[in-house]
């Protein structure tokens, strides 16, 4: 597929590399494409300027900070409605973004992003750590393969996103509509806890908005308690322990 990844940070860079390695035609779009890390492009992805990134593409992956999608609304105004747009962002008020009243009052994160962008989105790849995504993807059918939840209102767009999740080395799980994606937001039982396809449904069902937001907001203290240089397994265990 013809895919553009907007953003070349930990998640966006990883997805660009994984999807290009899987055989897709991948562009990585940032302001100032010369800043894209060399390893992101090693599998064949190309760095392009943001202004040239969205035309003629079948899928656009947004890997940008939460709450800034409105800055791209003009860019997306001419993008065909059939183009699948995938949102990977997470809301961490006071840590990674300023507090946003609508989301604090209960609006689902990616529903808010869709409103800012002015078009539908699919939620995927937000509920796994960047290092998990980089190092723990395995071929389909591998025992113990980890799963990633996917939510969206269009059956076809959700199907496309699930296929791409599979291409990055993880079992996709269909959460349902975008309104249901709150179950994969920070810091729910399904968020960054490295679950298999058999384990993920019960974790999603156990989500509790108030509790999960409190767990999310306690992250600085919990992370500090891990000490210097925690491993990805340390962070996963910390997330799991918060729901025991």
CSV table of C-alpha atoms in Angstrom, one decimal:
chain,number,residue,atom,x,y,z
A,1,UNK,CA,0.0,0.0,0.0
A,2,UNK,CA,1.0,3.6,-0.4
A,3,UNK,CA,1.5,4.8,3.2
A,4,UNK,CA,2.6,8.1,4.7
A,5,UNK,CA,3.7,8.3,8.3
A,6,UNK,CA,3.5,11.8,9.7
A,7,UNK,CA,6.0,12.1,12.5
A,8,UNK,CA,9.4,10.3,12.9
A,9,UNK,CA,9.7,9.9,16.6
A,10,UNK,CA,9.8,6.6,18.5
A,11,UNK,CA,6.4,5.3,17.3
A,12,UNK,CA,6.3,6.9,13.9
A,13,UNK,CA,9.9,6.0,13.0
A,14,UNK,CA,9.4,2.5,14.1
A,15,UNK,CA,6.2,2.1,12.0
A,16,UNK,CA,7.8,3.6,8.9
A,17,UNK,CA,10.7,1.1,9.2
A,18,UNK,CA,8.4,-1.9,9.9
A,19,UNK,CA,5.9,-1.1,7.2
A,20,UNK,CA,8.5,-0.5,4.5
A,21,UNK,CA,10.3,-3.7,5.5
A,22,UNK,CA,6.9,-5.4,5.0
A,23,UNK,CA,6.9,-4.3,1.4
A,24,UNK,CA,4.8,-1.1,1.5
A,25,UNK,CA,5.6,2.1,-0.3
A,26,UNK,CA,6.3,4.3,2.8
A,27,UNK,CA,6.9,8.1,3.1
A,28,UNK,CA,7.9,9.7,6.4
A,29,UNK,CA,6.7,13.2,6.6
A,30,UNK,CA,8.1,15.9,9.0
A,31,UNK,CA,8.8,19.6,8.7
A,32,UNK,CA,12.4,19.5,7.6
A,33,UNK,CA,12.7,15.9,6.3
A,34,UNK,CA,16.5,16.1,6.6
A,35,UNK,CA,15.9,15.5,10.3
A,36,UNK,CA,14.6,11.9,9.9
A,37,UNK,CA,17.0,9.4,11.5
A,38,UNK,CA,18.9,7.2,9.0
A,39,UNK,CA,17.8,4.0,10.6
A,40,UNK,CA,14.1,4.9,9.9
A,41,UNK,CA,14.9,4.9,6.2
A,42,UNK,CA,17.1,1.8,6.0
A,43,UNK,CA,14.2,-0.5,4.9
A,44,UNK,CA,13.3,1.8,2.0
A,45,UNK,CA,11.1,4.5,3.5
A,46,UNK,CA,11.6,8.0,2.0
A,47,UNK,CA,11.7,11.2,3.9
A,48,UNK,CA,9.4,13.9,2.4
A,49,UNK,CA,8.3,17.4,3.4
A,50,UNK,CA,5.0,17.6,5.2
A,51,UNK,CA,3.4,19.8,2.5
A,52,UNK,CA,4.0,17.0,-0.1
A,53,UNK,CA,3.0,14.1,2.1
A,54,UNK,CA,-0.7,13.4,1.8
A,55,UNK,CA,-1.7,13.3,-1.8
A,56,UNK,CA,-2.1,10.0,-3.6
A,57,UNK,CA,-1.7,7.9,-0.5
A,58,UNK,CA,-4.0,5.1,0.7
A,59,UNK,CA,-3.1,5.3,4.3
A,60,UNK,CA,-1.8,8.1,6.5
A,61,UNK,CA,-0.5,7.3,10.0
A,62,UNK,CA,-0.5,10.2,12.4
A,63,UNK,CA,2.3,9.8,14.9
A,64,UNK,CA,2.2,13.3,16.4
A,65,UNK,CA,1.7,14.7,19.9
A,66,UNK,CA,-1.9,14.5,21.1
A,67,UNK,CA,-4.0,17.6,20.7
A,68,UNK,CA,-2.2,19.2,17.8
A,69,UNK,CA,-4.1,17.6,14.9
A,70,UNK,CA,-5.9,20.8,14.1
A,71,UNK,CA,-2.6,22.1,12.8
A,72,UNK,CA,-3.0,19.6,10.0
A,73,UNK,CA,-6.7,20.3,9.2
A,74,UNK,CA,-5.9,22.5,6.2
A,75,UNK,CA,-3.5,19.9,4.8
A,76,UNK,CA,-6.1,17.2,5.1
A,77,UNK,CA,-8.9,19.2,3.6
A,78,UNK,CA,-8.1,17.9,0.1
A,79,UNK,CA,-7.4,14.3,1.1
A,80,UNK,CA,-10.0,11.9,-0.4
A,81,UNK,CA,-12.5,10.5,2.1
A,82,UNK,CA,-11.5,6.9,1.3
A,83,UNK,CA,-8.0,7.5,2.6
A,84,UNK,CA,-7.5,5.6,5.9
A,85,UNK,CA,-6.1,7.9,8.6
A,86,UNK,CA,-4.7,6.1,11.7
A,87,UNK,CA,-4.1,7.9,15.0
A,88,UNK,CA,-1.4,6.6,17.4
A,89,UNK,CA,-1.4,9.4,20.0
A,90,UNK,CA,-2.1,9.3,23.7
A,91,UNK,CA,-3.2,12.0,26.2
A,92,UNK,CA,-0.9,12.6,29.2
A,93,UNK,CA,-2.1,16.0,30.6
A,94,UNK,CA,0.6,17.9,32.4
A,95,UNK,CA,3.2,15.5,31.1
A,96,UNK,CA,3.1,15.4,27.3
A,97,UNK,CA,0.4,18.0,26.7
A,98,UNK,CA,-1.5,20.8,28.4
A,99,UNK,CA,-4.8,19.7,30.0
A,100,UNK,CA,-7.7,19.6,27.4
A,101,UNK,CA,-11.1,20.2,29.0
A,102,UNK,CA,-13.2,18.2,26.5
A,103,UNK,CA,-11.1,15.1,27.1
A,104,UNK,CA,-10.9,15.6,30.8
A,105,UNK,CA,-14.7,15.8,30.8
A,106,UNK,CA,-15.0,12.4,29.1
A,107,UNK,CA,-14.6,12.8,25.3
A,108,UNK,CA,-12.7,9.9,23.9
A,109,UNK,CA,-9.2,10.8,22.8
A,110,UNK,CA,-9.4,9.8,19.2
A,111,UNK,CA,-12.9,11.2,18.8
A,112,UNK,CA,-11.4,14.5,19.8
A,113,UNK,CA,-8.5,14.1,17.4
A,114,UNK,CA,-11.0,13.3,14.6
A,115,UNK,CA,-12.9,16.5,15.3
A,116,UNK,CA,-9.6,18.5,15.3
A,117,UNK,CA,-8.6,16.9,12.0
A,118,UNK,CA,-12.0,17.3,10.4
A,119,UNK,CA,-12.2,13.6,9.2
A,120,UNK,CA,-12.7,10.1,10.6
A,121,UNK,CA,-9.7,8.3,12.1
A,122,UNK,CA,-8.8,4.7,13.3
A,123,UNK,CA,-7.1,4.2,16.6
A,124,UNK,CA,-4.1,1.8,16.5
A,125,UNK,CA,-0.6,1.2,17.7
A,126,UNK,CA,-1.2,3.5,20.7
A,127,UNK,CA,-1.4,0.7,23.3
A,128,UNK,CA,2.1,-0.8,23.0
A,129,UNK,CA,5.3,0.7,24.1
A,130,UNK,CA,7.6,2.0,21.3
A,131,UNK,CA,10.3,-0.5,22.4
A,132,UNK,CA,7.7,-3.3,22.5
A,133,UNK,CA,6.8,-2.4,18.9
A,134,UNK,CA,10.4,-2.2,17.8
A,135,UNK,CA,11.6,-5.5,19.3
A,136,UNK,CA,8.8,-7.9,20.0
A,137,UNK,CA,7.0,-8.2,16.7
A,138,UNK,CA,7.0,-11.8,15.3
A,139,UNK,CA,5.4,-13.6,12.3
A,140,UNK,CA,1.7,-14.5,12.3
A,141,UNK,CA,1.1,-17.8,14.0
A,142,UNK,CA,4.1,-17.6,16.4
A,143,UNK,CA,3.0,-18.9,19.8
A,144,UNK,CA,2.6,-16.1,22.4
A,145,UNK,CA,2.4,-13.3,19.7
A,146,UNK,CA,1.4,-10.0,21.3
A,147,UNK,CA,-1.8,-8.3,20.3
A,148,UNK,CA,-2.6,-4.6,19.5
A,149,UNK,CA,-6.2,-3.2,19.7
A,150,UNK,CA,-7.7,-1.4,16.8
A,151,UNK,CA,-10.9,0.8,16.8
A,152,UNK,CA,-12.7,2.8,14.2
A,153,UNK,CA,-16.1,3.5,12.8
A,154,UNK,CA,-15.5,2.3,9.2
A,155,UNK,CA,-15.4,-1.5,8.9
A,156,UNK,CA,-13.2,-1.1,5.8
A,157,UNK,CA,-10.8,1.3,7.4
A,158,UNK,CA,-10.5,-0.8,10.5
A,159,UNK,CA,-9.8,-3.8,8.4
A,160,UNK,CA,-7.0,-2.0,6.6
A,161,UNK,CA,-5.5,-0.9,9.9
A,162,UNK,CA,-5.7,-4.4,11.3
A,163,UNK,CA,-3.9,-5.8,8.3
A,164,UNK,CA,-1.1,-3.3,8.8
A,165,UNK,CA,-0.8,-4.1,12.5
A,166,UNK,CA,-0.3,-7.7,11.4
A,167,UNK,CA,2.4,-6.6,9.0
A,168,UNK,CA,4.3,-4.9,11.9
A,169,UNK,CA,4.4,-8.2,13.8
A,170,UNK,CA,1.4,-8.2,16.1
A,171,UNK,CA,-2.1,-9.8,16.2
A,172,UNK,CA,-4.7,-7.2,15.6
A,173,UNK,CA,-7.8,-7.2,17.8
A,174,UNK,CA,-11.0,-5.5,16.7
A,175,UNK,CA,-12.2,-3.3,19.5
A,176,UNK,CA,-15.2,-1.9,17.6
A,177,UNK,CA,-16.1,1.8,17.0
A,178,UNK,CA,-13.9,4.8,17.8
A,179,UNK,CA,-16.1,5.6,20.7
A,180,UNK,CA,-15.0,2.3,22.2
A,181,UNK,CA,-11.3,3.2,21.9
A,182,UNK,CA,-11.3,4.6,25.5
A,183,UNK,CA,-10.7,1.1,26.6
A,184,UNK,CA,-7.2,1.2,25.0
A,185,UNK,CA,-6.3,4.7,26.3
A,186,UNK,CA,-3.7,5.3,29.1
A,187,UNK,CA,-3.5,3.6,31.5
A,188,UNK,CA,-6.1,1.0,31.1
A,189,UNK,CA,-5.5,-2.7,31.8
A,190,UNK,CA,-4.9,-3.2,28.0
A,191,UNK,CA,-2.5,-0.3,27.7
A,192,UNK,CA,1.2,-1.2,27.3
A,193,UNK,CA,0.8,-4.5,29.2
A,194,UNK,CA,1.9,-6.8,26.4
A,195,UNK,CA,-1.1,-9.2,26.2
A,196,UNK,CA,-1.8,-11.9,23.7
A,197,UNK,CA,-5.0,-12.2,21.6
A,198,UNK,CA,-6.5,-14.5,24.2
A,199,UNK,CA,-5.7,-12.1,27.1
A,200,UNK,CA,-6.6,-8.8,25.5
A,201,UNK,CA,-10.4,-9.0,25.5
A,202,UNK,CA,-10.7,-9.4,29.3
A,203,UNK,CA,-8.3,-6.5,29.8
A,204,UNK,CA,-10.4,-4.3,27.5
A,205,UNK,CA,-13.5,-5.3,29.3
A,206,UNK,CA,-12.0,-4.4,32.7
A,207,UNK,CA,-11.3,-0.8,31.7
A,208,UNK,CA,-12.6,1.8,34.1
A,209,UNK,CA,-12.4,5.5,33.0
A,210,UNK,CA,-11.9,7.0,36.4
A,211,UNK,CA,-9.5,4.5,37.7
A,212,UNK,CA,-7.5,4.3,34.5
A,213,UNK,CA,-7.1,8.1,34.4
A,214,UNK,CA,-5.9,8.1,38.0
A,215,UNK,CA,-3.3,5.4,37.1
A,216,UNK,CA,-2.2,7.5,34.1
A,217,UNK,CA,-1.8,10.6,36.3
A,218,UNK,CA,0.3,8.6,38.8
A,219,UNK,CA,2.8,7.7,36.1
A,220,UNK,CA,5.6,10.1,37.2
A,221,UNK,CA,5.7,8.7,40.7
A,222,UNK,CA,5.5,5.1,39.6
A,223,UNK,CA,8.1,5.5,36.9
A,224,UNK,CA,10.5,7.2,39.4
A,225,UNK,CA,10.2,4.2,41.7
A,226,UNK,CA,11.6,2.0,39.0
A,227,UNK,CA,15.0,3.7,39.4
A,228,UNK,CA,17.6,4.4,36.8
A,229,UNK,CA,17.5,2.8,33.3
A,230,UNK,CA,14.3,0.6,33.6
A,231,UNK,CA,13.9,-2.1,31.0
A,232,UNK,CA,10.8,-2.4,28.8
A,233,UNK,CA,9.9,-5.5,30.9
A,234,UNK,CA,10.1,-3.3,34.0
A,235,UNK,CA,7.7,-0.8,32.6
A,236,UNK,CA,5.3,-3.5,31.4
A,237,UNK,CA,5.3,-5.0,34.9
A,238,UNK,CA,4.7,-1.6,36.4
A,239,UNK,CA,1.6,-1.2,34.2
A,240,UNK,CA,0.3,-4.6,35.0
A,241,UNK,CA,0.8,-4.2,38.7
A,242,UNK,CA,-1.3,-1.0,38.7
A,243,UNK,CA,-4.4,-3.1,37.9
A,244,UNK,CA,-3.8,-6.0,40.3
